[in-house]
Short mmCIF file of C-alpha atoms in Angstrom, two decimals:
data_model
loop_
_atom_site.label_atom_id
_atom_site.label_comp_id
_atom_site.label_asym_id
_atom_site.label_seq_id
_atom_site.Cartn_x
_atom_site.Cartn_y
_atom_site.Cartn_z
CA UNK A 1 -89.06 -54.82 12.90
CA UNK A 2 -87.16 -52.19 14.92
CA UNK A 3 -83.60 -51.46 14.34
CA UNK A 4 -80.79 -52.40 16.71
CA UNK A 5 -80.27 -48.91 18.59
CA UNK A 6 -76.56 -47.27 19.44
CA UNK A 7 -76.04 -44.40 21.47
CA UNK A 8 -73.64 -42.33 20.26
CA UNK A 9 -71.06 -39.86 22.45
CA UNK A 10 -72.20 -36.94 20.54
CA UNK A 11 -70.36 -33.47 20.89
CA UNK A 12 -70.58 -31.90 17.49
CA UNK A 13 -67.29 -31.50 16.89
CA UNK A 14 -65.47 -32.64 13.90
CA UNK A 15 -65.03 -36.39 14.69
CA UNK A 16 -68.66 -37.10 16.05
CA UNK A 17 -69.66 -34.72 13.29
CA UNK A 18 -68.75 -37.29 10.79
CA UNK A 19 -69.51 -40.53 12.74
CA UNK A 20 -73.35 -40.59 12.53
CA UNK A 21 -73.64 -41.06 8.99
CA UNK A 22 -70.35 -43.33 8.99
CA UNK A 23 -72.57 -45.25 12.01
CA UNK A 24 -75.51 -45.37 9.00
CA UNK A 25 -73.17 -46.02 6.35
CA UNK A 26 -71.79 -48.71 7.64
CA UNK A 27 -74.44 -50.56 10.69
CA UNK A 28 -77.46 -50.75 10.53
CA UNK A 29 -78.85 -49.18 12.84
CA UNK A 30 -80.53 -46.43 14.74
CA UNK A 31 -78.83 -43.84 15.92
CA UNK A 32 -79.42 -42.01 19.57
CA UNK A 33 -76.63 -39.34 20.24
CA UNK A 34 -75.84 -38.14 23.99
CA UNK A 35 -74.33 -34.78 24.58
CA UNK A 36 -73.43 -34.17 28.34
CA UNK A 37 -72.76 -30.68 28.62
CA UNK A 38 -70.33 -30.39 31.64
CA UNK A 39 -69.73 -26.07 30.78
CA UNK A 40 -68.69 -25.93 27.21
CA UNK A 41 -70.85 -23.56 27.36
CA UNK A 42 -72.18 -22.71 23.66
CA UNK A 43 -70.94 -25.34 22.26
CA UNK A 44 -74.50 -27.11 22.71
CA UNK A 45 -76.16 -24.21 20.48
CA UNK A 46 -77.46 -25.86 17.55
CA UNK A 47 -76.48 -29.58 18.01
CA UNK A 48 -79.81 -31.10 17.75
CA UNK A 49 -80.68 -29.51 14.55
CA UNK A 50 -77.39 -30.70 13.02
CA UNK A 51 -77.31 -34.15 15.02
CA UNK A 52 -80.87 -34.66 13.06
CA UNK A 53 -79.73 -33.81 10.40
CA UNK A 54 -76.84 -36.02 9.58
CA UNK A 55 -78.81 -39.46 10.57
CA UNK A 56 -79.71 -39.30 14.32
CA UNK A 57 -83.12 -39.97 15.52
CA UNK A 58 -82.84 -38.02 18.03
CA UNK A 59 -80.25 -36.21 20.34
CA UNK A 60 -80.04 -35.63 23.82
CA UNK A 61 -78.59 -32.76 26.12
CA UNK A 62 -78.29 -33.52 29.74
CA UNK A 63 -76.72 -30.69 31.87
CA UNK A 64 -74.53 -33.15 34.11
CA UNK A 65 -72.41 -29.11 35.64
CA UNK A 66 -73.72 -29.29 38.66
CA UNK A 67 -73.17 -32.94 38.77
CA UNK A 68 -69.32 -33.13 37.17
CA UNK A 69 -68.39 -30.07 40.26
CA UNK A 70 -69.68 -31.91 42.47
CA UNK A 71 -69.61 -35.92 42.05
CA UNK A 72 -66.32 -35.10 40.10
CA UNK A 73 -64.47 -31.51 40.21
CA UNK A 74 -64.74 -31.26 44.45
CA UNK A 75 -63.56 -35.48 45.39
CA UNK A 76 -59.90 -34.44 43.16
CA UNK A 77 -59.54 -31.22 44.51
CA UNK A 78 -59.86 -32.46 48.04
CA UNK A 79 -57.47 -35.25 47.19
CA UNK A 80 -55.17 -32.51 46.11
CA UNK A 81 -54.75 -34.64 43.00
CA UNK A 82 -52.52 -32.97 40.38
CA UNK A 83 -51.17 -35.42 37.24
CA UNK A 84 -47.13 -35.77 37.13
CA UNK A 85 -47.03 -32.22 38.70
CA UNK A 86 -48.79 -30.20 36.45
CA UNK A 87 -51.93 -31.21 34.61
CA UNK A 88 -55.28 -30.59 37.01
CA UNK A 89 -57.43 -33.41 34.95
CA UNK A 90 -59.81 -31.30 33.17
CA UNK A 91 -60.88 -33.98 30.91
CA UNK A 92 -59.96 -36.51 32.71
CA UNK A 93 -62.61 -36.70 35.57
CA UNK A 94 -65.09 -34.98 32.81
CA UNK A 95 -65.46 -38.51 31.30
CA UNK A 96 -66.31 -40.72 33.66
CA UNK A 97 -69.14 -38.20 34.14
CA UNK A 98 -70.33 -38.20 30.54
CA UNK A 99 -69.78 -41.96 29.83
CA UNK A 100 -71.98 -42.96 33.27
CA UNK A 101 -75.19 -40.44 32.04
CA UNK A 102 -74.85 -42.30 28.25
CA UNK A 103 -74.53 -45.20 29.96
CA UNK A 104 -77.69 -44.73 31.72
CA UNK A 105 -79.27 -43.70 28.34
CA UNK A 106 -78.79 -46.44 26.35
CA UNK A 107 -80.06 -48.65 29.34
CA UNK A 108 -83.13 -47.11 29.26
CA UNK A 109 -82.83 -47.07 25.54
CA UNK A 110 -82.84 -50.38 24.84
CA UNK A 111 -79.55 -50.22 22.87
CA UNK A 112 -77.30 -52.76 22.02
CA UNK A 113 -74.52 -50.66 21.61
CA UNK A 114 -72.22 -47.31 23.26
CA UNK A 115 -69.94 -45.44 20.37
CA UNK A 116 -67.51 -43.12 20.83
CA UNK A 117 -65.39 -40.90 18.56
CA UNK A 118 -61.86 -41.26 20.66
CA UNK A 119 -58.79 -41.52 18.45
CA UNK A 120 -56.31 -45.02 19.35
CA UNK A 121 -53.92 -42.47 19.72
CA UNK A 122 -55.37 -41.08 22.92
CA UNK A 123 -56.38 -42.01 26.68
CA UNK A 124 -60.27 -40.83 26.15
CA UNK A 125 -61.04 -44.27 24.61
CA UNK A 126 -59.75 -46.23 27.79
CA UNK A 127 -62.17 -43.63 30.83
CA UNK A 128 -65.23 -43.71 27.94
CA UNK A 129 -64.91 -47.61 27.73
CA UNK A 130 -63.66 -48.60 31.95
CA UNK A 131 -66.48 -46.61 32.83
CA UNK A 132 -68.82 -48.74 30.70
CA UNK A 133 -67.11 -51.87 31.16
CA UNK A 134 -67.73 -51.13 35.25
CA UNK A 135 -71.45 -49.54 34.84
CA UNK A 136 -73.10 -51.82 31.65
CA UNK A 137 -70.74 -54.79 31.22
CA UNK A 138 -73.34 -56.05 28.91
CA UNK A 139 -73.07 -52.99 26.54
CA UNK A 140 -71.11 -53.53 23.08
CA UNK A 141 -68.62 -50.60 22.70
CA UNK A 142 -68.18 -49.20 18.45
CA UNK A 143 -64.78 -46.97 18.21
CA UNK A 144 -64.49 -45.63 14.56
CA UNK A 145 -61.03 -44.85 14.38
CA UNK A 146 -59.77 -48.46 15.55
CA UNK A 147 -61.32 -49.91 12.28
CA UNK A 148 -62.21 -47.37 10.06
CA UNK A 149 -60.04 -45.96 7.11
CA UNK A 150 -59.67 -42.06 8.07
CA UNK A 151 -55.79 -41.46 9.27
CA UNK A 152 -56.56 -38.17 10.06
CA UNK A 153 -58.11 -35.36 11.13
CA UNK A 154 -57.69 -33.60 7.36
CA UNK A 155 -59.37 -36.81 6.44
CA UNK A 156 -62.24 -36.77 8.41
CA UNK A 157 -62.53 -32.33 7.25
CA UNK A 158 -62.32 -34.31 3.45
CA UNK A 159 -65.06 -36.70 4.80
CA UNK A 160 -67.50 -34.10 6.23
CA UNK A 161 -67.40 -31.40 3.15
CA UNK A 162 -67.92 -34.75 0.72
CA UNK A 163 -71.47 -34.70 2.30
CA UNK A 164 -72.05 -31.51 3.24
CA UNK A 165 -71.39 -31.72 7.16
CA UNK A 166 -70.50 -28.60 9.37
CA UNK A 167 -67.33 -29.14 10.90
CA UNK A 168 -66.60 -26.29 13.22
CA UNK A 169 -62.62 -26.15 12.28
CA UNK A 170 -60.57 -25.83 9.09
CA UNK A 171 -57.20 -27.64 8.25
CA UNK A 172 -56.17 -24.15 8.75
CA UNK A 173 -57.43 -23.71 12.22
CA UNK A 174 -57.50 -27.91 13.22
CA UNK A 175 -56.37 -27.85 17.22
CA UNK A 176 -57.94 -30.58 19.35
CA UNK A 177 -60.56 -28.86 21.69
CA UNK A 178 -61.66 -29.80 24.98
CA UNK A 179 -63.61 -27.45 26.86
CA UNK A 180 -65.97 -27.79 30.35
CA UNK A 181 -66.36 -25.55 33.20
CA UNK A 182 -63.22 -26.59 34.79
CA UNK A 183 -60.41 -26.60 32.34
CA UNK A 184 -59.80 -25.77 27.98
CA UNK A 185 -57.33 -27.76 26.52
CA UNK A 186 -55.05 -27.81 23.43
CA UNK A 187 -53.12 -30.38 21.33
CA UNK A 188 -51.96 -30.57 17.64
CA UNK A 189 -50.78 -28.65 15.07
CA UNK A 190 -47.72 -26.38 15.73
CA UNK A 191 -48.01 -28.00 19.64
CA UNK A 192 -46.97 -30.75 18.33
CA UNK A 193 -43.15 -29.74 18.54
CA UNK A 194 -42.18 -28.96 22.39
CA UNK A 195 -39.65 -27.00 21.00
CA UNK A 196 -42.28 -24.52 19.37
CA UNK A 197 -43.17 -21.72 21.74
CA UNK A 198 -47.30 -21.77 22.00
CA UNK A 199 -49.28 -18.49 20.32
CA UNK A 200 -50.94 -17.54 23.47
CA UNK A 201 -52.67 -14.86 21.78
CA UNK A 202 -53.86 -17.39 18.96
CA UNK A 203 -55.29 -20.02 21.48
CA UNK A 204 -56.65 -18.68 24.54
CA UNK A 205 -59.88 -18.57 25.40
CA UNK A 206 -60.44 -18.91 28.90
CA UNK A 207 -57.40 -17.07 30.11
CA UNK A 208 -55.93 -12.85 29.27
CA UNK A 209 -52.41 -14.11 28.19
CA UNK A 210 -50.06 -13.07 31.50
CA UNK A 211 -48.17 -9.62 29.33
CA UNK A 212 -52.42 -8.17 28.98
CA UNK A 213 -53.28 -8.91 32.29
CA UNK A 214 -53.90 -5.55 34.39
CA UNK A 215 -50.90 -4.27 36.68
CA UNK A 216 -52.79 -4.28 39.22
CA UNK A 217 -53.34 -7.09 41.46
CA UNK A 218 -56.62 -8.72 42.86
CA UNK A 219 -57.65 -10.11 45.93
CA UNK A 220 -59.68 -12.57 46.73
CA UNK A 221 -60.92 -14.78 49.48
CA UNK A 222 -62.08 -18.19 49.16
CA UNK A 223 -64.03 -19.82 52.09
CA UNK A 224 -64.15 -23.70 52.51
CA UNK A 225 -65.86 -26.42 54.77
CA UNK A 226 -64.68 -29.54 55.23
CA UNK A 227 -62.26 -29.02 52.00
CA UNK A 228 -65.43 -28.36 49.36
CA UNK A 229 -65.05 -24.29 48.53
CA UNK A 230 -68.38 -22.51 49.12
CA UNK A 231 -67.84 -18.89 49.16
CA UNK A 232 -65.84 -16.06 47.34
CA UNK A 233 -65.15 -12.44 49.52
CA UNK A 234 -68.07 -14.15 52.30
CA UNK A 235 -70.44 -14.12 49.76
CA UNK A 236 -71.74 -17.94 49.33
CA UNK A 237 -72.46 -19.99 46.17
CA UNK A 238 -73.49 -22.89 44.65
CA UNK A 239 -70.94 -25.29 43.44
CA UNK A 240 -71.09 -24.43 39.54
CA UNK A 241 -71.75 -20.35 40.22
CA UNK A 242 -68.60 -20.48 42.15
CA UNK A 243 -66.65 -21.80 39.66
CA UNK A 244 -68.02 -20.00 37.07
CA UNK A 245 -67.22 -16.62 38.93
CA UNK A 246 -63.50 -17.47 40.06
CA UNK A 247 -62.85 -18.50 35.91
CA UNK A 248 -64.39 -14.98 35.35
CA UNK A 249 -61.47 -13.62 38.19
CA UNK A 250 -58.68 -15.77 37.38
CA UNK A 251 -58.56 -15.50 33.67
CA UNK A 252 -58.77 -11.92 34.04
CA UNK A 253 -55.69 -12.04 35.94
CA UNK A 254 -53.33 -14.65 33.32
CA UNK A 255 -53.96 -17.24 36.14
CA UNK A 256 -53.89 -21.16 35.36
CA UNK A 257 -51.61 -21.57 31.85
CA UNK A 258 -50.19 -24.76 31.74
CA UNK A 259 -47.80 -26.16 28.98
CA UNK A 260 -47.23 -29.98 29.55
CA UNK A 261 -45.90 -32.72 28.23
CA UNK A 262 -47.30 -35.90 29.06
CA UNK A 263 -47.06 -39.71 29.37
CA UNK A 264 -50.76 -40.68 28.07
CA UNK A 265 -51.79 -43.97 29.24
CA UNK A 266 -51.65 -45.75 25.87
CA UNK A 267 -47.27 -45.22 26.42
CA UNK A 268 -46.85 -42.46 24.43
CA UNK A 269 -45.90 -38.68 25.49
CA UNK A 270 -48.27 -36.22 24.36
CA UNK A 271 -48.07 -31.91 24.72
CA UNK A 272 -50.73 -29.64 25.51
CA UNK A 273 -51.68 -26.61 26.51
CA UNK A 274 -54.22 -26.58 29.30
CA UNK A 275 -56.24 -23.44 30.61
CA UNK A 276 -57.41 -23.57 33.76
CA UNK A 277 -58.21 -20.34 35.25
CA UNK A 278 -60.63 -21.06 38.82
CA UNK A 279 -59.11 -24.58 39.26
CA UNK A 280 -55.62 -23.29 39.63
CA UNK A 281 -56.86 -20.88 42.04
CA UNK A 282 -58.53 -23.69 44.55
CA UNK A 283 -55.87 -25.88 44.15
CA UNK A 284 -53.25 -23.19 45.95
CA UNK A 285 -56.00 -22.12 47.79
CA UNK A 286 -57.53 -25.53 49.15
CA UNK A 287 -53.73 -26.27 49.92
CA UNK A 288 -52.80 -23.36 51.91
CA UNK A 289 -55.27 -24.66 53.76
CA UNK A 290 -54.39 -27.55 54.69
CA UNK A 291 -50.92 -26.56 55.75
CA UNK A 292 -52.61 -25.26 58.37
CA UNK A 293 -55.62 -27.77 59.06
CA UNK A 294 -53.62 -31.36 58.71
CA UNK A 295 -51.29 -32.78 60.95
CA UNK A 296 -47.50 -33.55 60.01
CA UNK A 297 -48.47 -37.43 59.36
CA UNK A 298 -51.85 -36.80 58.14
CA UNK A 299 -50.64 -34.14 55.56
CA UNK A 300 -47.46 -36.28 54.28
CA UNK A 301 -49.05 -39.87 53.82
CA UNK A 302 -51.91 -37.31 51.78
CA UNK A 303 -49.58 -36.28 49.59
CA UNK A 304 -48.64 -40.12 48.86
CA UNK A 305 -52.18 -40.80 47.88
CA UNK A 306 -53.14 -37.19 45.99
CA UNK A 307 -50.31 -38.91 43.44
CA UNK A 308 -52.07 -42.02 43.86
CA UNK A 309 -55.54 -40.31 43.11
CA UNK A 310 -54.51 -38.20 39.86
CA UNK A 311 -52.97 -41.80 37.88
CA UNK A 312 -56.39 -43.28 38.71
CA UNK A 313 -58.91 -40.46 37.64
CA UNK A 314 -55.75 -40.11 34.66
CA UNK A 315 -56.48 -43.49 33.87
CA UNK A 316 -59.97 -43.74 33.58
CA UNK A 317 -60.21 -45.89 37.13
CA UNK A 318 -63.08 -43.18 38.85
CA UNK A 319 -65.50 -46.13 39.15
CA UNK A 320 -63.21 -48.67 40.92
CA UNK A 321 -62.65 -49.99 44.77
CA UNK A 322 -59.50 -48.30 45.40
CA UNK A 323 -60.88 -44.91 43.62
CA UNK A 324 -64.05 -45.09 46.64
CA UNK A 325 -61.78 -46.20 49.23
CA UNK A 326 -59.00 -43.27 49.10
CA UNK A 327 -62.09 -40.75 48.40
CA UNK A 328 -63.20 -42.18 51.65
CA UNK A 329 -60.10 -41.91 53.46
CA UNK A 330 -59.44 -37.99 52.07
CA UNK A 331 -63.42 -37.49 53.33
CA UNK A 332 -62.05 -38.35 56.70
CA UNK A 333 -58.83 -35.38 56.57
CA UNK A 334 -60.92 -33.00 54.98
CA UNK A 335 -63.41 -32.87 58.76
CA UNK A 336 -61.42 -29.70 59.79
CA UNK A 337 -60.29 -28.25 56.99
CA UNK A 338 -62.34 -25.59 56.66
CA UNK A 339 -62.01 -21.84 56.80
CA UNK A 340 -61.20 -18.83 54.57
CA UNK A 341 -57.65 -18.22 52.27
CA UNK A 342 -56.97 -14.98 50.30
CA UNK A 343 -55.21 -15.44 47.56
CA UNK A 344 -53.28 -12.17 45.16
CA UNK A 345 -53.74 -13.07 41.35
CA UNK A 346 -51.17 -10.96 39.28
CA UNK A 347 -50.17 -11.52 35.82
CA UNK A 348 -50.10 -14.87 35.92
CA UNK A 349 -48.98 -16.17 39.55
CA UNK A 350 -51.25 -16.70 42.53
CA UNK A 351 -49.74 -16.18 45.50
CA UNK A 352 -51.01 -17.08 49.02
CA UNK A 353 -52.20 -13.52 51.02
CA UNK A 354 -52.77 -15.57 54.52
CA UNK A 355 -55.16 -17.59 55.99
CA UNK A 356 -57.16 -18.39 58.96
CA UNK A 357 -59.59 -21.60 60.21
CA UNK A 358 -60.86 -22.65 64.01
CA UNK A 359 -59.19 -25.81 62.71
CA UNK A 360 -56.36 -24.47 62.75
CA UNK A 361 -52.76 -26.02 64.12
CA UNK A 362 -51.20 -23.22 64.17
CA UNK A 363 -49.86 -22.36 67.67
CA UNK A 364 -47.81 -18.56 67.99
CA UNK A 365 -46.98 -19.19 71.39
CA UNK A 366 -45.44 -22.33 70.07
CA UNK A 367 -44.31 -21.39 66.80
CA UNK A 368 -42.79 -17.12 68.44
CA UNK A 369 -39.36 -15.68 68.60
CA UNK A 370 -40.29 -14.52 71.45
CA UNK A 371 -40.62 -15.52 75.06
CA UNK A 372 -42.75 -18.21 76.11
CA UNK A 373 -43.99 -20.00 78.83
CA UNK A 374 -45.19 -23.42 76.74
CA UNK A 375 -42.27 -24.50 75.33
CA UNK A 376 -38.81 -25.57 77.36
CA UNK A 377 -36.02 -25.50 74.88
CA UNK A 378 -33.41 -27.78 76.67
CA UNK A 379 -36.09 -30.52 75.77
CA UNK A 380 -34.88 -30.93 72.44
CA UNK A 381 -31.19 -32.01 73.83
CA UNK A 382 -32.72 -34.96 74.64
CA UNK A 383 -35.22 -35.18 71.90
CA UNK A 384 -31.97 -34.93 69.36
CA UNK A 385 -29.77 -37.06 71.32
CA UNK A 386 -32.34 -40.22 71.11
CA UNK A 387 -33.40 -38.92 66.98
CA UNK A 388 -29.04 -39.29 66.70
CA UNK A 389 -28.60 -41.92 68.35
CA UNK A 390 -28.82 -44.72 65.09
CA UNK A 391 -26.03 -42.48 63.53
CA UNK A 392 -24.13 -41.54 66.59
CA UNK A 393 -23.91 -45.93 67.05
CA UNK A 394 -22.95 -45.76 62.82
CA UNK A 395 -20.70 -43.30 63.39
CA UNK A 396 -19.17 -45.46 66.49
CA UNK A 397 -18.43 -48.28 64.62
CA UNK A 398 -17.25 -47.21 61.61
CA UNK A 399 -14.69 -45.40 63.40
CA UNK A 400 -13.39 -47.15 65.95
CA UNK A 401 -10.31 -48.49 64.94
CA UNK A 402 -9.15 -44.66 63.79
#
């Protein structure tokens, strides 16, 4: 009789490296590992040998980069969604993308359960599990961090060493990092104290520290079609290629470092340093184009929606009717967000250097300080009288006895 199967979300990092033997020791399951490649680069090298050696029956390495960028990153960018004003949601929108593929494989394999290595203190457990519940509500979920006796990353390292399992960290270099094509996050160790300045020379992987960036500014032009970036300096690129190129250019110029103390969904505050080089440039460029192409009411209302969209993504609520409905609204607003934006990149600062669009609502003739024939300045008197009428009536009421 064949064993029941569990599908493990596998990265080869510290947590999932020890979960395979832990599952074998505590459950009578066949363990199938799945690695969702969302742009973590060489971190996928050697994973199959490692997974099989530690007890998995097979490993799927799924290239999800194109899907991740086009189906998750671009919708979030178009929404201008930023969590708490700083976080560009790099881990947040990667998780539903990965979890969706894990569910598909679990169903195809006839698995009984899905296992993940997220801690009981983090947001990712919610993001993975809400995706599973939305797409496969019957699936059992195993979360070792919520049930095993291991209490710290140091104990995880000891567990691995006792079983001769190689892990990519040591007790001296034990940052918790998450990397994909959009960003790289750093948490733990000295960063746990918000009073400590991060040692950028030590931790940065995608970005040159601003002080060491070139002394000469770099100018770059981003082209958009309906809110989606499609070109750099007039040359068209596919989604993955475009973001990869932008990461390199922006990273070399020190762009995209955010030191954040954020409010986790599970109730605590956490401190992390995030590298989002290409994403920072794209958000800046897209916003400049929206300033040009969206009318006042739509732009202001969309700013309110962006905050809610960011909260939904952060909280793991990607596969929900509300997120889909907001995306439909956002797509409508992006119908005229087409054009080019020029940016100046210099030592960590990304500055606008001009924008143009065939759908620009800016009228130089209307806005000019010079003589024009389209705006009658006398009209503003009646407008101000009516706009200020409530103020005048109220003032008359309270001043009538004075």
